[in-house]
N, CA and C atoms as an extended XYZ file, in Angstrom:
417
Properties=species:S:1:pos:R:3:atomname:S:1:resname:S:1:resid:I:1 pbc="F F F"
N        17.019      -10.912       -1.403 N   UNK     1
C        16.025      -11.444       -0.480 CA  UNK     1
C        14.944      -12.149       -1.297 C   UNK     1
N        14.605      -12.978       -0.723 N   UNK     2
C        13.595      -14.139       -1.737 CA  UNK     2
C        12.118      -13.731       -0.692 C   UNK     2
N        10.639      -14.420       -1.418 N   UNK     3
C         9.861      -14.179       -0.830 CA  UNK     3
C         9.501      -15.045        0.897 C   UNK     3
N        10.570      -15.714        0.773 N   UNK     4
C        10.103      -16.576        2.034 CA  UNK     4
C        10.692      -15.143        3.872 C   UNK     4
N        11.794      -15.061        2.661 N   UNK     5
C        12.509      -13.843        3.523 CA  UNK     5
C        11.265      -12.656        3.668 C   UNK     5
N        11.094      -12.173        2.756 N   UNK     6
C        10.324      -11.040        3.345 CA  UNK     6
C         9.241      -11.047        3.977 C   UNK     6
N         8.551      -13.045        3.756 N   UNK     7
C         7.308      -12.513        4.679 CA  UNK     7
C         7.763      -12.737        6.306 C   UNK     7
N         8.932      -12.982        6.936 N   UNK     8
C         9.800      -13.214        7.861 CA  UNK     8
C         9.484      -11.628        8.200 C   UNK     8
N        10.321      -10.625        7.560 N   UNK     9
C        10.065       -9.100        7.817 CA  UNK     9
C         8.447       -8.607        8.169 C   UNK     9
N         7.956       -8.993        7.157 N   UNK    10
C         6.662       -8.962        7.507 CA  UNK    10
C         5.999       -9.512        8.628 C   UNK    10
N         6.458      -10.629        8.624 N   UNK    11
C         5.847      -10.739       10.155 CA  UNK    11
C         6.067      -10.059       11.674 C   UNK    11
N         7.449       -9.877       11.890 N   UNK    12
C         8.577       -8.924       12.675 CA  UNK    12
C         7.321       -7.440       12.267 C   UNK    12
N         7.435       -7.093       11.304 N   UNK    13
C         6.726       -5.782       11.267 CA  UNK    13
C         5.461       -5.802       11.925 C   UNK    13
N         4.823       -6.749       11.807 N   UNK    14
C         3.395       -7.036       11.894 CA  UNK    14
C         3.013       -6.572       13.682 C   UNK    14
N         4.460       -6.436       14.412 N   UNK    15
C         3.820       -6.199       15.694 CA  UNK    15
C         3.804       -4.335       15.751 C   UNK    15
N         4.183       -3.706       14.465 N   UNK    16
C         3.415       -2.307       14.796 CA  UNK    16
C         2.266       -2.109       14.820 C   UNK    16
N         0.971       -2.716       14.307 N   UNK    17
C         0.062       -2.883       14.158 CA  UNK    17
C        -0.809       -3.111       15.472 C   UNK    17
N        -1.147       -2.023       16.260 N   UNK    18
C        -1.974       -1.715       16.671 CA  UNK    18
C        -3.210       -2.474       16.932 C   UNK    18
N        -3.914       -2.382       18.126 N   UNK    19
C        -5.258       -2.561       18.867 CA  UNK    19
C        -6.064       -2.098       17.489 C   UNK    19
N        -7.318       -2.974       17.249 N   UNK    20
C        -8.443       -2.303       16.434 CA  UNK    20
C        -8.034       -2.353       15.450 C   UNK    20
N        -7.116       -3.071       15.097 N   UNK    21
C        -6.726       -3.388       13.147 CA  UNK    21
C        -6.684       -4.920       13.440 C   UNK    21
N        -7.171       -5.818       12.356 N   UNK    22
C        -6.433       -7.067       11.860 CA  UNK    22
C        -5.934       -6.829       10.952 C   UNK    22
N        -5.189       -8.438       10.837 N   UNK    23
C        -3.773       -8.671        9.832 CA  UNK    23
C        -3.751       -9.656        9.514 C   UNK    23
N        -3.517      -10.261        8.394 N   UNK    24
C        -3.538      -11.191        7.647 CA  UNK    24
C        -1.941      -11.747        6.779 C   UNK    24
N        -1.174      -12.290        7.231 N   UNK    25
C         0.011      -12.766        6.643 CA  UNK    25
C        -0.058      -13.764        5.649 C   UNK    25
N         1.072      -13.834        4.540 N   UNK    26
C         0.700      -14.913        3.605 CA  UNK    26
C         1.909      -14.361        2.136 C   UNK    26
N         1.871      -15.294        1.783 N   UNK    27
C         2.112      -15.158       -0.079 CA  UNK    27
C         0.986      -15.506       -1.184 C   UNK    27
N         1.306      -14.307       -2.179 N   UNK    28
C         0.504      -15.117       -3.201 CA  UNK    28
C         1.081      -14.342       -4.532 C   UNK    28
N         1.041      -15.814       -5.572 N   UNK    29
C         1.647      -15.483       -6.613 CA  UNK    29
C         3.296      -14.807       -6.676 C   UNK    29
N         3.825      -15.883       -5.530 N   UNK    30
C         5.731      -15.485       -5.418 CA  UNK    30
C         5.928      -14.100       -4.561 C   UNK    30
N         4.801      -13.466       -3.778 N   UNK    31
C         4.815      -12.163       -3.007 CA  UNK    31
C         4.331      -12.565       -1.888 C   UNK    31
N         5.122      -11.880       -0.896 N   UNK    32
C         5.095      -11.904        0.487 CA  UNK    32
C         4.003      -10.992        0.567 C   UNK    32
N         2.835      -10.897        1.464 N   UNK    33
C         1.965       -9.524        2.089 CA  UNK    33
C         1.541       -9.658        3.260 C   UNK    33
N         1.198       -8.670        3.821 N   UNK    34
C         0.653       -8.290        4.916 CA  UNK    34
C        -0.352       -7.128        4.985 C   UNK    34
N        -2.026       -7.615        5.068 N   UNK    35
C        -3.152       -7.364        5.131 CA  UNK    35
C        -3.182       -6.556        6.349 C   UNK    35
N        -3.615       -5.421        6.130 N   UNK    36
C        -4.004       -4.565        7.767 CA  UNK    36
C        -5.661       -4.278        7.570 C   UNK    36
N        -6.217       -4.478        8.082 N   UNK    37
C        -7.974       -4.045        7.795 CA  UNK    37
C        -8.226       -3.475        8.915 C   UNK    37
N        -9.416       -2.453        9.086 N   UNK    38
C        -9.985       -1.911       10.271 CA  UNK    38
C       -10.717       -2.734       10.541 C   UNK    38
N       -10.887       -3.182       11.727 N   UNK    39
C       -12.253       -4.120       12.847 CA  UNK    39
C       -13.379       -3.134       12.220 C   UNK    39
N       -13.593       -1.912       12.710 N   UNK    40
C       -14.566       -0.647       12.816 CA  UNK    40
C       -15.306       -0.966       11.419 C   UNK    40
N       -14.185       -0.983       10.102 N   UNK    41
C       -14.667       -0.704        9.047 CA  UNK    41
C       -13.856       -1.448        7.909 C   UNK    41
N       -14.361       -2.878        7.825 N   UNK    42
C       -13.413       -4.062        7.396 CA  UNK    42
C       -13.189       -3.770        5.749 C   UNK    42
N       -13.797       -3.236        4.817 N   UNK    43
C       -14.025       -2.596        3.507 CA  UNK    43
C       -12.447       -1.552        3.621 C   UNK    43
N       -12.393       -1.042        4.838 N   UNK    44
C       -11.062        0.146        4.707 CA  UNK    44
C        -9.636       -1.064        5.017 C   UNK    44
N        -8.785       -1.084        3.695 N   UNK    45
C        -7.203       -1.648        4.442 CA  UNK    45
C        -6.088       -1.023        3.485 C   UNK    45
N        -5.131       -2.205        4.266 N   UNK    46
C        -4.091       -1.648        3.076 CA  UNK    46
C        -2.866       -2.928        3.434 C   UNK    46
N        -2.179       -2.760        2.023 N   UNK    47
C        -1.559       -4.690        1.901 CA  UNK    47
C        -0.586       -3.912        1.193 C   UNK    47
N         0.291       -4.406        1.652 N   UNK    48
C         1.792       -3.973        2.051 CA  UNK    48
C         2.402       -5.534        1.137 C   UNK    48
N         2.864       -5.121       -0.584 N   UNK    49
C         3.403       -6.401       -1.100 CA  UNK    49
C         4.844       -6.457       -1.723 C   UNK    49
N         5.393       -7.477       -1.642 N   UNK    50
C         6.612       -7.491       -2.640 CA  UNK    50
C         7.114       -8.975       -2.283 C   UNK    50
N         8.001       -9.416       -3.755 N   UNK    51
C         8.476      -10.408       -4.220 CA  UNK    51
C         9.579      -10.795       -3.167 C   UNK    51
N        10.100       -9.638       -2.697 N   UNK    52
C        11.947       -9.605       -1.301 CA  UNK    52
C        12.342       -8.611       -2.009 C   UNK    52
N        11.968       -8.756       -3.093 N   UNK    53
C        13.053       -7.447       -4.097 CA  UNK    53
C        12.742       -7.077       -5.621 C   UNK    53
N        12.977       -6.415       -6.413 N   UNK    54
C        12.503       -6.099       -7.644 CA  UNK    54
C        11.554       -4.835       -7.704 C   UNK    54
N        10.300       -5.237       -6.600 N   UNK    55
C         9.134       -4.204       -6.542 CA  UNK    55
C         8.808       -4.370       -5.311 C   UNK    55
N         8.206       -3.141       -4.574 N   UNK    56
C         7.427       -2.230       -3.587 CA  UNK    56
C         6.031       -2.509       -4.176 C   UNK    56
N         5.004       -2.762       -3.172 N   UNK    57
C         3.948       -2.020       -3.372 CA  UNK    57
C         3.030       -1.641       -2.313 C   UNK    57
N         1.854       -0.924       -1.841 N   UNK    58
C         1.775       -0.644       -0.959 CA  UNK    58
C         0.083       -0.118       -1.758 C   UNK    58
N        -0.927       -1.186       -1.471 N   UNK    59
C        -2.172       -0.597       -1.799 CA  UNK    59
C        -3.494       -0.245       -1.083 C   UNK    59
N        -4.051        0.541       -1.462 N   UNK    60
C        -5.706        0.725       -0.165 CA  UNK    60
C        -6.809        0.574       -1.059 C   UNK    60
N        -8.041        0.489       -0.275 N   UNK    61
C        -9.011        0.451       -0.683 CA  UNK    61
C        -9.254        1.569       -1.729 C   UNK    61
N        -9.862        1.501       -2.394 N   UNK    62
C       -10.314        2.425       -3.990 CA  UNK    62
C        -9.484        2.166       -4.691 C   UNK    62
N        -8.286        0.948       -4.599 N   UNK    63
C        -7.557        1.055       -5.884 CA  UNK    63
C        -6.756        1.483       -6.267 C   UNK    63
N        -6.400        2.743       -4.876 N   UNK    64
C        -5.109        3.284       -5.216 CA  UNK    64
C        -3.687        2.743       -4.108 C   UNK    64
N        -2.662        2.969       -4.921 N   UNK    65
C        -1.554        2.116       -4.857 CA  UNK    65
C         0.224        3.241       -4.884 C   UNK    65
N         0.804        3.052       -4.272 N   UNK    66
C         2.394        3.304       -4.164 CA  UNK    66
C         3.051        2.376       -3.827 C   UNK    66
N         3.826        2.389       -5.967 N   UNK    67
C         4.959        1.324       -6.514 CA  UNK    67
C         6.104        1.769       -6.592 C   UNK    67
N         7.129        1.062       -5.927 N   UNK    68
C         8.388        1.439       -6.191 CA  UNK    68
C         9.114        0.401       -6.676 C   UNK    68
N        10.177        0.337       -7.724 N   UNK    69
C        10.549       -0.619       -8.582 CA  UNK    69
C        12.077       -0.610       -8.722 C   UNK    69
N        13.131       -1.340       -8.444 N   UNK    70
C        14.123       -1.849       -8.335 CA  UNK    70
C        14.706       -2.809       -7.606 C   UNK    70
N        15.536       -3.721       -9.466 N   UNK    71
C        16.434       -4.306       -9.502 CA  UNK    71
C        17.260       -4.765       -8.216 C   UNK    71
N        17.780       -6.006       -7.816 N   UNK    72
C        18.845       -6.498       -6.357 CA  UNK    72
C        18.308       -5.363       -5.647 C   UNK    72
N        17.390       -5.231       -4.719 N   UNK    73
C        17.484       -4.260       -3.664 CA  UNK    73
C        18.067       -5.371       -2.505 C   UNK    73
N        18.987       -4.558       -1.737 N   UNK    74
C        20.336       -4.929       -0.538 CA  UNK    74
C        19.292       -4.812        0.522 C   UNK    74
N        18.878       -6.779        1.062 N   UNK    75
C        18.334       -6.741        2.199 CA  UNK    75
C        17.607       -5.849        3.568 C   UNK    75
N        18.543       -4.467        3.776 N   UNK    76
C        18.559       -3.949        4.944 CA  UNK    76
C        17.610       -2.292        4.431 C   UNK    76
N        17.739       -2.345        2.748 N   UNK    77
C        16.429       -1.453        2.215 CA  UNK    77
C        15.291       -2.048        2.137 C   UNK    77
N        15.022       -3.525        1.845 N   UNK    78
C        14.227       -4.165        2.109 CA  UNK    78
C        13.437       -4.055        2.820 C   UNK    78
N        13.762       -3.863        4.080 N   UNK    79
C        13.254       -3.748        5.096 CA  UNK    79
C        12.992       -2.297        5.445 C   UNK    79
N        13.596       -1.308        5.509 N   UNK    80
C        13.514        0.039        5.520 CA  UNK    80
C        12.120        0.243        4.341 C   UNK    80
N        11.996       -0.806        3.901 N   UNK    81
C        10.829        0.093        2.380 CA  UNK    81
C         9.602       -0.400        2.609 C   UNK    81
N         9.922       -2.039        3.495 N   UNK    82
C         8.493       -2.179        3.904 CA  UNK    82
C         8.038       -2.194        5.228 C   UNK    82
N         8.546       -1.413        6.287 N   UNK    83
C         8.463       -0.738        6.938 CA  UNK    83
C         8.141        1.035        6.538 C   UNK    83
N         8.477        1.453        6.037 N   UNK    84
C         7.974        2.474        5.517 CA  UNK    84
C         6.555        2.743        4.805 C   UNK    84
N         6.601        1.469        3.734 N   UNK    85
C         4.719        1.299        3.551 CA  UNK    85
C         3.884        1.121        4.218 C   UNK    85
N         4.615        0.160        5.443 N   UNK    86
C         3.250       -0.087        6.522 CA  UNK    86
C         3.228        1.141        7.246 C   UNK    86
N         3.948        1.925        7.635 N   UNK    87
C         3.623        3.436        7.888 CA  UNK    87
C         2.740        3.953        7.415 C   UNK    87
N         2.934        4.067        6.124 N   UNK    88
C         2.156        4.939        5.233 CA  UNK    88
C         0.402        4.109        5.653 C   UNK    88
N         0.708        2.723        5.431 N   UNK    89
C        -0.832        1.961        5.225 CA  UNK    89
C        -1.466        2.539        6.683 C   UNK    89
N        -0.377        2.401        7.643 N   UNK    90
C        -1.453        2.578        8.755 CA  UNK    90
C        -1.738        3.797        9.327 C   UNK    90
N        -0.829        5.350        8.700 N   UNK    91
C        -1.564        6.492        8.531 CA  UNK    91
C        -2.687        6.559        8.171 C   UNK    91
N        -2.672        5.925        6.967 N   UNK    92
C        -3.851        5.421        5.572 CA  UNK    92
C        -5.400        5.114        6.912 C   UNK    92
N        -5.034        4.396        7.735 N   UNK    93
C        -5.747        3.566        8.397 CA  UNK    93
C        -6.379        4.298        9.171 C   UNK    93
N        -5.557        4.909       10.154 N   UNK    94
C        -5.912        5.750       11.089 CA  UNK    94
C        -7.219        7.167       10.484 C   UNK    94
N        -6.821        7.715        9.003 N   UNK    95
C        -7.706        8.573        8.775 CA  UNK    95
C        -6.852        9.593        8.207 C   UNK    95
N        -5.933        9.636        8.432 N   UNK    96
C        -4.151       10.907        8.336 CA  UNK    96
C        -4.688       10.489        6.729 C   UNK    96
N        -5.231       10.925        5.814 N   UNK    97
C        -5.908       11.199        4.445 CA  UNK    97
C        -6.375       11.844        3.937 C   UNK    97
N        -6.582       11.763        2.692 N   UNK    98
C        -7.129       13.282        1.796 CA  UNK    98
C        -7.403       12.591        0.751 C   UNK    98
N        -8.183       12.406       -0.121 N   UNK    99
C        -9.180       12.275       -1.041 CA  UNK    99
C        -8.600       14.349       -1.807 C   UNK    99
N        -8.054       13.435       -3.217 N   UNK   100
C        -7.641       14.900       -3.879 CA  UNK   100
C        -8.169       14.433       -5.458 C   UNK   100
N        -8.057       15.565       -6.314 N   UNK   101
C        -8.152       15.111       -7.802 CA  UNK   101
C        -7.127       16.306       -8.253 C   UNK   101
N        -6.754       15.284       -9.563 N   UNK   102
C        -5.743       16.572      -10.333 CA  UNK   102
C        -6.460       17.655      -10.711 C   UNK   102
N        -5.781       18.937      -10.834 N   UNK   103
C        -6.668       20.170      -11.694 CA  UNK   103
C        -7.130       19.806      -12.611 C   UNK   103
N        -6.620       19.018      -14.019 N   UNK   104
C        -6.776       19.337      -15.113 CA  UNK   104
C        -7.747       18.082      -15.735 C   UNK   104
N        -7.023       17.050      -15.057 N   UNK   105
C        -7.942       15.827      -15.711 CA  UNK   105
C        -9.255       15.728      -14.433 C   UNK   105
N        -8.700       15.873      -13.257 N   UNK   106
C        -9.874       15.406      -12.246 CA  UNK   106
C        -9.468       13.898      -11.495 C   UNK   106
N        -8.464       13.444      -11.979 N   UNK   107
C        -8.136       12.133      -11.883 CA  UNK   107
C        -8.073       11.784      -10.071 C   UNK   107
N        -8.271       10.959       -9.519 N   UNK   108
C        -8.701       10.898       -8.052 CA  UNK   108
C        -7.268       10.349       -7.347 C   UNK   108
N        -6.918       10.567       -6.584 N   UNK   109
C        -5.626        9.723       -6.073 CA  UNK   109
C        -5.801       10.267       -4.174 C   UNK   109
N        -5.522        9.544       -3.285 N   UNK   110
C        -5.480        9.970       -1.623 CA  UNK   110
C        -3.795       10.097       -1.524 C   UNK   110
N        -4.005       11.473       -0.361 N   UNK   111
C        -2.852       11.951        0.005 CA  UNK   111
C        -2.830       11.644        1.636 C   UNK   111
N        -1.522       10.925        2.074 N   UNK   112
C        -1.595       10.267        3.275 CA  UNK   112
C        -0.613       11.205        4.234 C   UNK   112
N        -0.997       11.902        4.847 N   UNK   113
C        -0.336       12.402        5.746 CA  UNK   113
C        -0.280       14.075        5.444 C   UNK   113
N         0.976       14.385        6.114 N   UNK   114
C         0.511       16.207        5.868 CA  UNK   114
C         1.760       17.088        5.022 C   UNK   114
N         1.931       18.235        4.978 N   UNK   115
C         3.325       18.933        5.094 CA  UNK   115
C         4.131       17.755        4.090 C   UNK   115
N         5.626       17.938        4.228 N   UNK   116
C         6.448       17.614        4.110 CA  UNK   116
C         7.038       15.615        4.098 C   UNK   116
N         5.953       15.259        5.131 N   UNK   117
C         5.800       13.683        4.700 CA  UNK   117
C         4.455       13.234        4.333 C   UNK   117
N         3.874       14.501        3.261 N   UNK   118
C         2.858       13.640        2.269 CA  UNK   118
C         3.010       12.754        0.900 C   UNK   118
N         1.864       11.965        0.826 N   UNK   119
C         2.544       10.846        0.184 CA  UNK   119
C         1.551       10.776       -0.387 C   UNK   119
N         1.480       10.414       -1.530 N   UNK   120
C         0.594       10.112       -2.377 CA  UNK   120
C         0.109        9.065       -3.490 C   UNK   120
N        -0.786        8.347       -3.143 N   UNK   121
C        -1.547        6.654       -3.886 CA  UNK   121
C        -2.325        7.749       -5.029 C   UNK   121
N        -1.732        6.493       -6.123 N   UNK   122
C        -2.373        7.003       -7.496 CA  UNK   122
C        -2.984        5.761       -7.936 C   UNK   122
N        -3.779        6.118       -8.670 N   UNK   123
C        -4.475        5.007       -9.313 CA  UNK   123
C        -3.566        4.235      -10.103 C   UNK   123
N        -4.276        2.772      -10.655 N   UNK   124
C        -2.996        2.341      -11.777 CA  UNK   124
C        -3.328        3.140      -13.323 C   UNK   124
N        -2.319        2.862      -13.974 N   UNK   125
C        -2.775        3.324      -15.452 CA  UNK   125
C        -4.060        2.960      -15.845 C   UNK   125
N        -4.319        1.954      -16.155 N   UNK   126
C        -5.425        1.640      -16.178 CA  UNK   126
C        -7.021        2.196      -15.932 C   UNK   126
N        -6.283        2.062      -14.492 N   UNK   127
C        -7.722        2.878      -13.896 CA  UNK   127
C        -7.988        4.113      -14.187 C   UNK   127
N        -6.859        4.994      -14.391 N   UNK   128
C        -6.756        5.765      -14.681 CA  UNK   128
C        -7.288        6.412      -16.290 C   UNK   128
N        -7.376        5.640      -17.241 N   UNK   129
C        -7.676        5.506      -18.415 CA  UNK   129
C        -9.735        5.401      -18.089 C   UNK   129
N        -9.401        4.779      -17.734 N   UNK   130
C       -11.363        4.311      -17.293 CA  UNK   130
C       -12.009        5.426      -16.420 C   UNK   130
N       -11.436        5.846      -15.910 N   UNK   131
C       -11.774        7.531      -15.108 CA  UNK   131
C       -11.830        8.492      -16.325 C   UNK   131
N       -11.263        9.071      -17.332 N   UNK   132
C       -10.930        9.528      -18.296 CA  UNK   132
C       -12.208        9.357      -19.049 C   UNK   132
N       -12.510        8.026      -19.205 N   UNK   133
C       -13.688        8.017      -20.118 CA  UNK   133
C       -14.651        7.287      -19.844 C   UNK   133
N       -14.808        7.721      -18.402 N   UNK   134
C       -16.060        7.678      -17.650 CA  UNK   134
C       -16.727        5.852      -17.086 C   UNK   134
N       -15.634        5.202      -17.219 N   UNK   135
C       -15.884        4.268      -17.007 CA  UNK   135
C       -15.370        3.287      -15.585 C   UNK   135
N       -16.116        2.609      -14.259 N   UNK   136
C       -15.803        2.723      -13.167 CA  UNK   136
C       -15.159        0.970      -12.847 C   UNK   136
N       -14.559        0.766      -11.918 N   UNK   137
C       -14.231       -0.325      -12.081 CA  UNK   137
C       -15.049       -1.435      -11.816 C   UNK   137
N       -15.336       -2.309      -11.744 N   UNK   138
C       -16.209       -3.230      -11.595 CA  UNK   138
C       -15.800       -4.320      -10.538 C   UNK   138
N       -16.937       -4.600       -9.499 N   UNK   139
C       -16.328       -5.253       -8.407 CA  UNK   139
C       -16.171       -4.343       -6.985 C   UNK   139
């Protein structure tokens, strides 16, 4: 699947999206996305990205992010995966969240949902490194 294809999916997806969210469709930089923001609270979203295939991504506000990464993914997972992120984003959305830190480092990451389909956005490495030694992101 190429990116013209997935923002096709993306758009098709775009009608789960709910009263009281906007959405924003588009490519950038060879990736299909789809922007969900709260009306209520335009600072809170989550952007649902990928190339058609290679990589998943699925990010929210603070920076944190769930990447999934493989090679020829077969059209019909394609779709199953980004449908599945926009799930997650618009749990994310709704409030279905948790604000957690690891025991040991403290490191910050949100847990989306409850039980058995919790899911969890981690920071990138990066950021993760700059948390560590006290340093915040900028912007």
């Amino acid at each position: 699947m190429n990116t013209q294809e997935a923002l096709q999916v993306l758009a098709q997806l775009r009608d789960q999206v709910g009263p009281g969210l906007d959405t924003e469709l588009g490519t950038r930089r060879d990736a299909a996305y789809l922007k969900v923001a709260n009306k209520a609270d335009p600072p809170d979203f989550a952007v649902v990205w990928t190339p058609g295939d290679r990589w998943f991504s699925l990010d929210v506000a603070g920076g944190f992010s769930l990447v999934y990464i493989e090679e020829e993914t077969p059209g019909d997972e394609v779709r199953e995966r980004l449908d599945s992120y926009l799930s997650i984003g618009l749990r994310y959305l709704s409030g279905d969240r948790e604000n957690v830190r690891s025991k040991l480092l403290r490191i910050p990451s949100v847990r989306v949902g409850s039980g058995g389909n919790a899911v969890t956005l981690r920071l990138s490495l990066v950021d993760e490194v700059r948390h560590l030694f006290g340093r915040r992101r900028e912007g």
